[in-house]
Short mmCIF file of C-alpha atoms in Angstrom, two decimals:
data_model
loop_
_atom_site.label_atom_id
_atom_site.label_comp_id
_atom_site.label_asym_id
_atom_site.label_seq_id
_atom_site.Cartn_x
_atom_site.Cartn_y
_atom_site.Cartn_z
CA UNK A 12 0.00 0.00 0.00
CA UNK A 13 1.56 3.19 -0.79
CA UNK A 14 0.91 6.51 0.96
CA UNK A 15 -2.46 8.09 0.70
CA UNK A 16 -2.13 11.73 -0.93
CA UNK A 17 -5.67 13.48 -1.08
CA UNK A 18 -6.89 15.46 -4.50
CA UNK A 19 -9.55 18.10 -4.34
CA UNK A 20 -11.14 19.28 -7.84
CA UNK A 21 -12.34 23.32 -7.60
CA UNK A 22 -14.85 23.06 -10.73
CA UNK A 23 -16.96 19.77 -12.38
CA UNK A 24 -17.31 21.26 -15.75
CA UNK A 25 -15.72 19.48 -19.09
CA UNK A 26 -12.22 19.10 -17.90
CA UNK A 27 -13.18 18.58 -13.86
CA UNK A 28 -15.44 15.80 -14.75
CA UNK A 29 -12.72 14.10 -17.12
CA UNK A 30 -10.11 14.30 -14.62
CA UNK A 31 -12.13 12.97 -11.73
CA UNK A 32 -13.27 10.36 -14.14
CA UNK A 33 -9.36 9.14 -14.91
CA UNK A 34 -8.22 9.42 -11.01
CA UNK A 35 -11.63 7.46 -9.92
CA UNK A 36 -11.12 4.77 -13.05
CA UNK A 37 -7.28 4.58 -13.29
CA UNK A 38 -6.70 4.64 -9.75
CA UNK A 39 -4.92 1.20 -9.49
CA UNK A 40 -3.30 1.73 -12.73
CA UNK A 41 -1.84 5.48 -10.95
CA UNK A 42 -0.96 3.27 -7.45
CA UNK A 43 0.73 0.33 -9.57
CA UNK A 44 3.22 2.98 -11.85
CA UNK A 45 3.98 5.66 -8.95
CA UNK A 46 3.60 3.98 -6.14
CA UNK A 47 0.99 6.69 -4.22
CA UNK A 48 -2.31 5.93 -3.42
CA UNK A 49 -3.58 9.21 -4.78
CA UNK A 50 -7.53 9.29 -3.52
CA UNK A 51 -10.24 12.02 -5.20
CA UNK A 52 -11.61 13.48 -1.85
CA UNK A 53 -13.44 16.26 -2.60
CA UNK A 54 -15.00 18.12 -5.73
CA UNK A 55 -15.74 22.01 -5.27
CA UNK A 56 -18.24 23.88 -7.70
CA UNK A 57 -21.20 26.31 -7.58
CA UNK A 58 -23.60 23.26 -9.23
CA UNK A 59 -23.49 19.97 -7.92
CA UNK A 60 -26.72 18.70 -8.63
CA UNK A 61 -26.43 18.95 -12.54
CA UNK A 62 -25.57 15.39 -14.01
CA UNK A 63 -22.27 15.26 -15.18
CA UNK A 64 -22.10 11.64 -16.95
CA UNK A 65 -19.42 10.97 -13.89
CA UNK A 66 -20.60 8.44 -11.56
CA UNK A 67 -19.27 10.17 -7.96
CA UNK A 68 -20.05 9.47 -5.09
CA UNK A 69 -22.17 12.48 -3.16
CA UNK A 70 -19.91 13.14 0.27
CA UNK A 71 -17.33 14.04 -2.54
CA UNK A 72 -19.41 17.07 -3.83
CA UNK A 73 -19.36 20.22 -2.40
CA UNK A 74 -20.11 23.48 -3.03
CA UNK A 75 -17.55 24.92 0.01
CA UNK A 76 -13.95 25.52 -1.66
CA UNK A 77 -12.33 26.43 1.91
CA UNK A 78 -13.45 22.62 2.87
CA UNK A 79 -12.09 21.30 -0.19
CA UNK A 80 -8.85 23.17 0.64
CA UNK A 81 -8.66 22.13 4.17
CA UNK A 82 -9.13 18.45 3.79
CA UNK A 83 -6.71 18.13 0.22
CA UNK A 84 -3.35 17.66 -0.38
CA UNK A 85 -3.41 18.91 -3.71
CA UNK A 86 -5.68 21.54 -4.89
CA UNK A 87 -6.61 21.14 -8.61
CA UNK A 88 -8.21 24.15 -10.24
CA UNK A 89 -10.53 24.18 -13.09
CA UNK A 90 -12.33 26.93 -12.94
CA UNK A 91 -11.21 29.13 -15.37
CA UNK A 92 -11.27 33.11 -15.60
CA UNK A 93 -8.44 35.56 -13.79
CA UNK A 94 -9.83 36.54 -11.02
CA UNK A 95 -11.78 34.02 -8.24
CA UNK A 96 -9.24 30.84 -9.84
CA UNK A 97 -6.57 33.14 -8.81
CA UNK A 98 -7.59 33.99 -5.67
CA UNK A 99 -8.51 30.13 -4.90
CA UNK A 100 -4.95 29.22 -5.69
CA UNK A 101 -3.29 31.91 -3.17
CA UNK A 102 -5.31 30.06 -0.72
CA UNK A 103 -4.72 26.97 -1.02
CA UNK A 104 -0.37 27.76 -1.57
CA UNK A 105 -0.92 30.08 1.58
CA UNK A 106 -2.45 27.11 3.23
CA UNK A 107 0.25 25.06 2.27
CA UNK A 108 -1.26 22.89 -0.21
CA UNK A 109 -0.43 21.91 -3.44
CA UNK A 110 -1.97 23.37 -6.31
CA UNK A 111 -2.18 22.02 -9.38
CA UNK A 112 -4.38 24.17 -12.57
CA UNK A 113 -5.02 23.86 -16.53
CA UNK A 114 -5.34 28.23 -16.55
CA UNK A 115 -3.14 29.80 -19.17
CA UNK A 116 -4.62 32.77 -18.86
CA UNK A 117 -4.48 33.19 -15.18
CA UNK A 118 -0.83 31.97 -15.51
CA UNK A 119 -0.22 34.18 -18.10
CA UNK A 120 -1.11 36.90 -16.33
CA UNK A 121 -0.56 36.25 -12.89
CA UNK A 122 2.19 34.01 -12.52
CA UNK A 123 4.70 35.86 -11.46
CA UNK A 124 2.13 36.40 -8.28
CA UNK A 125 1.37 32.63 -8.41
CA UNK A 126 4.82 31.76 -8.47
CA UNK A 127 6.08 33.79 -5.48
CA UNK A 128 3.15 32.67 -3.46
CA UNK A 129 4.51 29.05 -4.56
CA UNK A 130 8.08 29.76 -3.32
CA UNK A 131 6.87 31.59 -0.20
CA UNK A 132 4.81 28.91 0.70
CA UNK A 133 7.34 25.90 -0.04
CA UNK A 134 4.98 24.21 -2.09
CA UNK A 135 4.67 22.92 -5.54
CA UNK A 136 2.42 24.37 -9.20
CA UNK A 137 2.06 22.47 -11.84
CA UNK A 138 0.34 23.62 -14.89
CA UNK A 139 0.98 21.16 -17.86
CA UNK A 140 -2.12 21.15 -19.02
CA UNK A 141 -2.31 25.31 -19.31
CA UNK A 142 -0.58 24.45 -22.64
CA UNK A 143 -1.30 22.13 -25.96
CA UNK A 144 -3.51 20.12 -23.43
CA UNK A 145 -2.35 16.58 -23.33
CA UNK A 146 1.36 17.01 -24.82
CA UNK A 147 3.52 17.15 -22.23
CA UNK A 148 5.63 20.09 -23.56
CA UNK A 149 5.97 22.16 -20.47
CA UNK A 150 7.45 19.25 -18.80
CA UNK A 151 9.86 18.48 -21.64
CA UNK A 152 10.99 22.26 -21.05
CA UNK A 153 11.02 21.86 -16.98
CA UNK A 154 13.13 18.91 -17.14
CA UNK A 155 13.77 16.67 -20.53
CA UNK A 156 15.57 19.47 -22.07
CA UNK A 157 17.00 21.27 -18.98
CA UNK A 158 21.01 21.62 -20.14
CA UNK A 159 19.58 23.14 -23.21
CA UNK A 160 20.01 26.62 -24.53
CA UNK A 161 16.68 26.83 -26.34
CA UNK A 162 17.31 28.60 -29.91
CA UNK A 163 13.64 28.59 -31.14
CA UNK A 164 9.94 27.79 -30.40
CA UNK A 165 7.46 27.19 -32.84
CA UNK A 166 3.73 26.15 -31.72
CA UNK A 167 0.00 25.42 -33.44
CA UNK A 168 -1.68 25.70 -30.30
CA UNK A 169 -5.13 26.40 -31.38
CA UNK A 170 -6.93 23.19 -32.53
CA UNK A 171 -9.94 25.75 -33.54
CA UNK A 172 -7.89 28.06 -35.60
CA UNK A 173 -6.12 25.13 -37.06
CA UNK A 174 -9.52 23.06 -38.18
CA UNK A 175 -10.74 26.52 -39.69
CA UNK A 176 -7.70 27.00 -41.70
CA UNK A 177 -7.53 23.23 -42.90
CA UNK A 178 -11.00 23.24 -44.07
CA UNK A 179 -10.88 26.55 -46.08
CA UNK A 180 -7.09 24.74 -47.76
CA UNK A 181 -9.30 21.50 -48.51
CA UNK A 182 -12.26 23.29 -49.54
CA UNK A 183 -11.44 26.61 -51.23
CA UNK A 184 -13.60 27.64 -48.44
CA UNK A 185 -14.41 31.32 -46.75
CA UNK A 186 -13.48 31.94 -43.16
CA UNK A 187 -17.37 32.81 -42.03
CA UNK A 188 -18.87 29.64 -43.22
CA UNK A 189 -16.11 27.55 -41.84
CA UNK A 190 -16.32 29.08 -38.43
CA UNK A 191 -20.21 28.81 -38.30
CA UNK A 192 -19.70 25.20 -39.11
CA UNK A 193 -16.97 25.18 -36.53
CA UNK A 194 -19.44 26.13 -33.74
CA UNK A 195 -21.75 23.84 -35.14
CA UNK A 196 -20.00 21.08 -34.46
CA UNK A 197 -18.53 22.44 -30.93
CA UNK A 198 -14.79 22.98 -32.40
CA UNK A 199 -15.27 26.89 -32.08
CA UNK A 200 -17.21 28.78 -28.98
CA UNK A 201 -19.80 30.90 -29.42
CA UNK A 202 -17.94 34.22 -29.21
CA UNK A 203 -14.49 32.90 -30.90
CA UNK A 204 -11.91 36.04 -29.82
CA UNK A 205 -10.12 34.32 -28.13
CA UNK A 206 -9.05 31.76 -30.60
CA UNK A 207 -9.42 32.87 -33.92
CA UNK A 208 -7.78 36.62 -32.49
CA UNK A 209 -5.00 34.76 -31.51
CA UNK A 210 -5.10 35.70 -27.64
CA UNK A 211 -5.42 31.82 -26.89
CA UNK A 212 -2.13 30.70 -28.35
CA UNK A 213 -0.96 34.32 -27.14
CA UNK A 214 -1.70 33.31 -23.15
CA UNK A 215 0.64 29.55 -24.04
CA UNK A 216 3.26 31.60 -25.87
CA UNK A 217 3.84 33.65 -23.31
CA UNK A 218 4.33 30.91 -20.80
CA UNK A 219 6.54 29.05 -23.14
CA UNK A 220 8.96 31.70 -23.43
CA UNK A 221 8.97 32.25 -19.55
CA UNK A 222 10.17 28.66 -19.42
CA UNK A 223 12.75 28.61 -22.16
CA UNK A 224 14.62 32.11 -21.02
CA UNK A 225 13.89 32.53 -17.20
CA UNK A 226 11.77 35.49 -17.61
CA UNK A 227 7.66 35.67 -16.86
CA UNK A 228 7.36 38.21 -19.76
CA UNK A 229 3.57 38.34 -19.64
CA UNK A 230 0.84 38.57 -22.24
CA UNK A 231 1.85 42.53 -22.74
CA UNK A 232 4.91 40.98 -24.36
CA UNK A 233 3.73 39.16 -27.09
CA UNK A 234 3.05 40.66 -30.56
CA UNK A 235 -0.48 39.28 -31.42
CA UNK A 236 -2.39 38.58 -34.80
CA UNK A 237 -5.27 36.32 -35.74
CA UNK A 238 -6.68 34.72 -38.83
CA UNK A 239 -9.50 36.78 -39.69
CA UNK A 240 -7.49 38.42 -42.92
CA UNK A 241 -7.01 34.99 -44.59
CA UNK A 242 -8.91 34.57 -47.81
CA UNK A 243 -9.50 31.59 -50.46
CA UNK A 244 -7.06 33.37 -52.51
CA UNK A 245 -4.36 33.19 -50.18
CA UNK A 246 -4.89 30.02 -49.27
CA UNK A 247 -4.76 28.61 -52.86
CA UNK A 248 -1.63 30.62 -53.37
CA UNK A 249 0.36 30.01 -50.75
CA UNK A 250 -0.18 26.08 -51.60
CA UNK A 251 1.17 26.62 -55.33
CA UNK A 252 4.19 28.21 -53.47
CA UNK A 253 4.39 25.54 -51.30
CA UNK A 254 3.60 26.82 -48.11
CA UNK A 255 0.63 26.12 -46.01
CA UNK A 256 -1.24 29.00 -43.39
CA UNK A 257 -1.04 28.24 -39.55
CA UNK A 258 -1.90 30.50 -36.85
CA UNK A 259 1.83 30.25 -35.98
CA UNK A 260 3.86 30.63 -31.92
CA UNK A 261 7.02 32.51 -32.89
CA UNK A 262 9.48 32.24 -29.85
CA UNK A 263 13.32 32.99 -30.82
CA UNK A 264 16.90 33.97 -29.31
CA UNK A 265 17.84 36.34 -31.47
CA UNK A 266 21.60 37.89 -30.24
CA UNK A 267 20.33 37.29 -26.69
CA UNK A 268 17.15 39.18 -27.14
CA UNK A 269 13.90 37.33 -27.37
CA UNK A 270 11.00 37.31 -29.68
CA UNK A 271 7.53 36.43 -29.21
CA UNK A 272 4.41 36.67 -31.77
CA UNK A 273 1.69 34.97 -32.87
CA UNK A 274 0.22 35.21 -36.59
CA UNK A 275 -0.73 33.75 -39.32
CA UNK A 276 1.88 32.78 -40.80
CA UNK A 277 3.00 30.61 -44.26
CA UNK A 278 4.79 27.85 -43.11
CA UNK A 279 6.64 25.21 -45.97
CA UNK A 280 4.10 22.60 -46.37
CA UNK A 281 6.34 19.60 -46.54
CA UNK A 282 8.14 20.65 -43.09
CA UNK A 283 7.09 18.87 -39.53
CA UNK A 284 4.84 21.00 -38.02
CA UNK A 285 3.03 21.92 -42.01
CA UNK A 286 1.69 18.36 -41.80
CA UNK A 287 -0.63 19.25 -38.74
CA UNK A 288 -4.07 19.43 -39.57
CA UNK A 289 -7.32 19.49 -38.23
CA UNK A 290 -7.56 20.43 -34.60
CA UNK A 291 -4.45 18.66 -33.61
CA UNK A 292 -1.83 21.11 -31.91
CA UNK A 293 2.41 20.87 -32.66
CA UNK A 294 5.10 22.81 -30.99
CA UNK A 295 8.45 22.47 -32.18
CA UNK A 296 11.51 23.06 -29.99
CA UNK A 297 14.90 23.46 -30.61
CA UNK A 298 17.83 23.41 -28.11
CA UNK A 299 21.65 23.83 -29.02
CA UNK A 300 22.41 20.49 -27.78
CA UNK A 301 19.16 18.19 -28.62
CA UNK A 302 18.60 20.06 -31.81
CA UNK A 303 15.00 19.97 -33.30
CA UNK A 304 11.89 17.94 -31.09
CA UNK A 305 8.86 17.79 -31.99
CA UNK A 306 5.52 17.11 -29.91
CA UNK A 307 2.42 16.31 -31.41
CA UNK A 308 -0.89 15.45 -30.15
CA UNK A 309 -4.65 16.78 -28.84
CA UNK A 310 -4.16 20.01 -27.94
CA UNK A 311 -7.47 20.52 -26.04
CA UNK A 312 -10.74 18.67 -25.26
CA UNK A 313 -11.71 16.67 -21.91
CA UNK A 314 -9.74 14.02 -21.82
CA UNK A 315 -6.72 15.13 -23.92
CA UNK A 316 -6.82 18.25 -20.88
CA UNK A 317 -7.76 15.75 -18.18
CA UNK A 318 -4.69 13.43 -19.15
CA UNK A 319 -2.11 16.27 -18.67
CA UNK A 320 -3.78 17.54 -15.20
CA UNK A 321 -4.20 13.87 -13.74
CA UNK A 322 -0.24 13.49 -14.84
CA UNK A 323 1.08 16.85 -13.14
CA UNK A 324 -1.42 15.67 -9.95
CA UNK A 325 0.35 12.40 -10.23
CA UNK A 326 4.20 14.14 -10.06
CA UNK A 327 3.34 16.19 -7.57
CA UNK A 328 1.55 13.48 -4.99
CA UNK A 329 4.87 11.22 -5.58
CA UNK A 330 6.68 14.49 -4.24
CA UNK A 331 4.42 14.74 -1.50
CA UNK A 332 5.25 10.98 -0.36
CA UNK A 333 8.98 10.62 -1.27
CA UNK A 334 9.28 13.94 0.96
CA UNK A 335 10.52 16.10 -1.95
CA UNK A 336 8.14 18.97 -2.58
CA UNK A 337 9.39 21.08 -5.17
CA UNK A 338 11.99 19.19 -7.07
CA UNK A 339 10.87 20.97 -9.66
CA UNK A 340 10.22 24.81 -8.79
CA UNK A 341 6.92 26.25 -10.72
CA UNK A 342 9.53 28.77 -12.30
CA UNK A 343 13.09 29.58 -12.18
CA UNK A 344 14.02 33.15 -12.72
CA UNK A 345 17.43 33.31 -14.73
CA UNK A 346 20.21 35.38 -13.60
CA UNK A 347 19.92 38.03 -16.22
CA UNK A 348 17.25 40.21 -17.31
CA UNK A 349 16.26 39.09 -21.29
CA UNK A 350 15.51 41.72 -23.78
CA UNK A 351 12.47 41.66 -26.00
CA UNK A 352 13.15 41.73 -29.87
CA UNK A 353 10.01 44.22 -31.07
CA UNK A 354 7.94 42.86 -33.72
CA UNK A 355 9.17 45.60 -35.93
CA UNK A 356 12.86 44.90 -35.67
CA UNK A 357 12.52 41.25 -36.81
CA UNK A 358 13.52 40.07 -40.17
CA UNK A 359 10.96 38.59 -42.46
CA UNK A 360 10.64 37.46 -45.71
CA UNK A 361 6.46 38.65 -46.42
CA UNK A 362 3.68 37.56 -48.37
CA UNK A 363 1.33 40.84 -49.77
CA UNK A 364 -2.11 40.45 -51.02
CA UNK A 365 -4.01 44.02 -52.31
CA UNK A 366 -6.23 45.06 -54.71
CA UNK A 367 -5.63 47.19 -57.83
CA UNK A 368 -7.11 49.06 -60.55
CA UNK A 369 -6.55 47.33 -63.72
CA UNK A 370 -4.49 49.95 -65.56
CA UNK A 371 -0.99 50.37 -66.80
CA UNK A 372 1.79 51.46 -64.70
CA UNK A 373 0.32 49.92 -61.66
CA UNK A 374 3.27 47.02 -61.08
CA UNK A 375 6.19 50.00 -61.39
CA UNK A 376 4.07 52.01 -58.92
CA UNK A 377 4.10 49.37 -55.53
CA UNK A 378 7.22 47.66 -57.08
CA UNK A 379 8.84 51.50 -57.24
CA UNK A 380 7.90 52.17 -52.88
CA UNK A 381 9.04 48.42 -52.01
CA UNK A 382 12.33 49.62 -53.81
CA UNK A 383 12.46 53.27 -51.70
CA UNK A 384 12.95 50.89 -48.69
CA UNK A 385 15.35 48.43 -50.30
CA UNK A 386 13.00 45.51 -50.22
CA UNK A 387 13.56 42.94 -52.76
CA UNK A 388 10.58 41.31 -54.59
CA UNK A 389 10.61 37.08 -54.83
CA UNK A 390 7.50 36.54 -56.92
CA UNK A 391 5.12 39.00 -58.34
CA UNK A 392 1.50 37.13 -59.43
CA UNK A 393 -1.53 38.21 -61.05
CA UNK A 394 -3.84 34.68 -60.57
CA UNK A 395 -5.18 33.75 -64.08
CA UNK A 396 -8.58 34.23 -64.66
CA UNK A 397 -8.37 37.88 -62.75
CA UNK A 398 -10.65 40.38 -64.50
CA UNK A 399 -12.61 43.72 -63.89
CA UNK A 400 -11.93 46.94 -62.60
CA UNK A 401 -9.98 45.66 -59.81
CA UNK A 402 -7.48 43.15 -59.48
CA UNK A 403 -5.59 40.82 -57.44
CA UNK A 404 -1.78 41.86 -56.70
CA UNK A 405 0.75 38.64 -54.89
CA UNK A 406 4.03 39.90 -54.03
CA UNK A 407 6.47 37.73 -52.01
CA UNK A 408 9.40 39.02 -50.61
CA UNK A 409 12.84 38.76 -49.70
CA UNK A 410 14.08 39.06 -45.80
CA UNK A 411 13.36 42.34 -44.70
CA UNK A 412 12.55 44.25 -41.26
CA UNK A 413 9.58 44.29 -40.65
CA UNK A 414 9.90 47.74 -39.89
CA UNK A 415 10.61 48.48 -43.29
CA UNK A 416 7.39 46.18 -44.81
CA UNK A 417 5.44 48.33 -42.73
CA UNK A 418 5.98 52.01 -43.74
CA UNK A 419 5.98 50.77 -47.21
CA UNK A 420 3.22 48.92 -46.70
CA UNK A 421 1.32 52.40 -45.23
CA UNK A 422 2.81 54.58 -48.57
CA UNK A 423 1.72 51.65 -51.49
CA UNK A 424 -2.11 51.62 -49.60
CA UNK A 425 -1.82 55.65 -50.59
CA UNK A 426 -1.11 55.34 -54.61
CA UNK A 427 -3.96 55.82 -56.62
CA UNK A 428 -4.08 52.46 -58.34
CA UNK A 429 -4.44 50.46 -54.64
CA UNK A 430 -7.75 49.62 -53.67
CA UNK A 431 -8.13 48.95 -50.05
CA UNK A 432 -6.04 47.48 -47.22
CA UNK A 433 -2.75 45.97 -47.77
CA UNK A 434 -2.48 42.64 -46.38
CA UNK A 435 0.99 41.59 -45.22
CA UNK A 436 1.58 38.10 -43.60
CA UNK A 437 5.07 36.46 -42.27
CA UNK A 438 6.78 33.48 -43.87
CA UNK A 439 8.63 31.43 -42.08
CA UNK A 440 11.13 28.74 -43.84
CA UNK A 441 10.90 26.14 -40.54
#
């Protein structure tokens, strides 16, 4: 028999029902591999009566968090939001307990607070599943890759924005349509900001780059796009270039300085993270030792989500009994304070999509103000079968600064023969 270490769930929606499912089912499979008898004592959450399709037993339901807290090792929290799932977790790590949670956003925006509270406390966070659900990337950062300088980070980390941009490659498809069918069939939520703006994978970049470089930078410090822009033309041509659209995680060392974005971005389509489709999520790391990893898997969902929380509740109950609570810290600040690399200053090569009048002169015109800022054209394409008044105009570009894409960018949108917005989207040759 090994010791008994006591679980408390804070919230029985999706992801609290899956992970009280998997520590009630897999119990003896959990005692038998880490040797801790880790027991589901208490669930917390506003509704208890509602039927979850868990079969609990009722003295585990609750709606009192500060019992929950008092009689549990580990606190789990799946609540969601910034502010009460914050203040839940200061109580439990000033209580002493354990806390384990699946909240990027609270993370992403509170950690640093969540962290010190951790350290003050001497007691262990987890948060695996806060990013790409059930692969275990943050632990492959924490310790599978810990004597590595990490060069670069790339991530899909939004299986929404990544089943919307697959269908409209297969299809030819709009972005509306695809969404509506999205949230038809539960992939997208009814309001769908936070994915398809970009501030989902923004909140699991952020914590990423924390990881890799020492620093909690915050959400503030990540450049953020979404995929709203994206049209059937763009898709079409960026597959006869060879590229495919992802709503891309950019986090790089560059000279010591770090850089972190998210945008759609054209990625080759024959390289390892072009092949995932669907709602399945990627992130691709690369240390100066290991060189390139790749993990690949659900992203999100109940039990993908559930996996990853019953695994960090798992690590930290064996640290509990083998009297070694935080072997691993929750975060390690580096020595040094690490730059950010503005969005502006990083070098690019671009794809441009606008609209022009179909009259002569028009290609010297923009190619005339991408030459005023030394910017070198790749490919300049007129899709057959264009006609009208109006055109489409493809440029692709050399590296530039991005700095230098933009102001031309703002100058060719002025010229008489441009219709409309300029759109301007990043390629990176992964």
């Amino acid at each position: 028999m090994g010791k008994v270490v006591k679980v408390g769930i804070i919230g029985f929606g999706t992801v609290g029902a899956g992970a009280a499912e998997n520590l009630l089912k897999n119990h003896d499979v959990i005692l038998e591999r880490s040797g801790v008898d880790v027991q589901l004592v208490k669930i917390a959450d506003k509704d208890i009566t509602t039927d979850r399709g868990v079969q609990v037993p009722a003295s585990l339901l609750t709606t009192n968090v500060d019992e929950l807290i008092a009689e549990a090792d580990i606190v789990v929290e799946l609540i969601g939001g910034t502010t009460i799932a914050g203040d839940f977790i200061l109580k439990a790590l000033n209580a002493g307990k354990a806390v384990v949670t699946a909240n990027k956003a609270l993370l992403a925006t509170r950690g640093a607070e969540l962290f010190a509270a951790a350290e003050k406390n001497n007691c262990d966070l987890y948060y695996e599943a806060s990013v790409a659900g059930g692969i275990p990337v943050i632990k492959a950062l924490r310790e599978g890759l810990v004597s590595n300088k990490i060069q670069r980070m790339y991530g899909i980390m939004n299986g929404t924005c990544n089943y919307i941009l697959t269908r409209m490659e297969a299809e030819g498809a709009a972005f509306e349509p695809v969404l509506k069918d999205a949230q038809a069939l539960g992939y997208a939520e009814a309001n769908p900001s936070l994915d398809v703006d970009g501030f989902d994978t923004a909140h699991k970049a952020a914590i990423l780059a924390g990881l890799a470089y020492g620093k909690w930078f915050g959400l503030e410090a990540v450049s953020v796009e979404g995929i709203r822009n994206i049209t059937e033309l763009d898709m079409t041509m960026a597959a006869q270039l060879g590229y495919r659209f992802k709503l891309l995680a950019v986090i790089k060392n560059i000279a010591g300085a770090v850089q972190i974005s998210v945008a759609p971005t054209l990625i080759p389509a024959n390289s390892m993270l072009g092949a995932i489709s669907g709602v399945f999520n990627g992130v691709m790391i690369e240390g100066d030792t290991v060189g390139q990893t790749l993990f690949y898997g659900r992203g999100a969902g109940r039990d993908a989500t559930a996996s990853a929380v019953v695994a960090d509740v798992t690590d930290v109950a064996m640290n509990i009994a083998n009297n070694c609570v935080r072997r691993v810290p929750a975060f390690r600040a580096g020595k040094n304070d690490v730059p950010l690399v503005k969005i502006e200053d990083v070098t690019n090569r671009f794809y441009l999509r606008l609209t022009v009048k179909e009259q002569t002169g028009v290609m010297a015109a923009v190619t005339e103000v991408l030459a005023q800022y030394q910017i070198s054209i790749s490919s300049l394409m007129q899709p057959e079968g264009s006609s009208g008044d109006q055109v489409p105009l493809l440029i692709v570009t050399h590296a530039t600064k991005e700095v230098a894409m933009q102001q031309a960018i703002k100058e060719i949108a002025q010229l008489d023969c441009v219709c409309g917005d300029v759109n301007m989207f990043r390629i990176e040759d992964i």
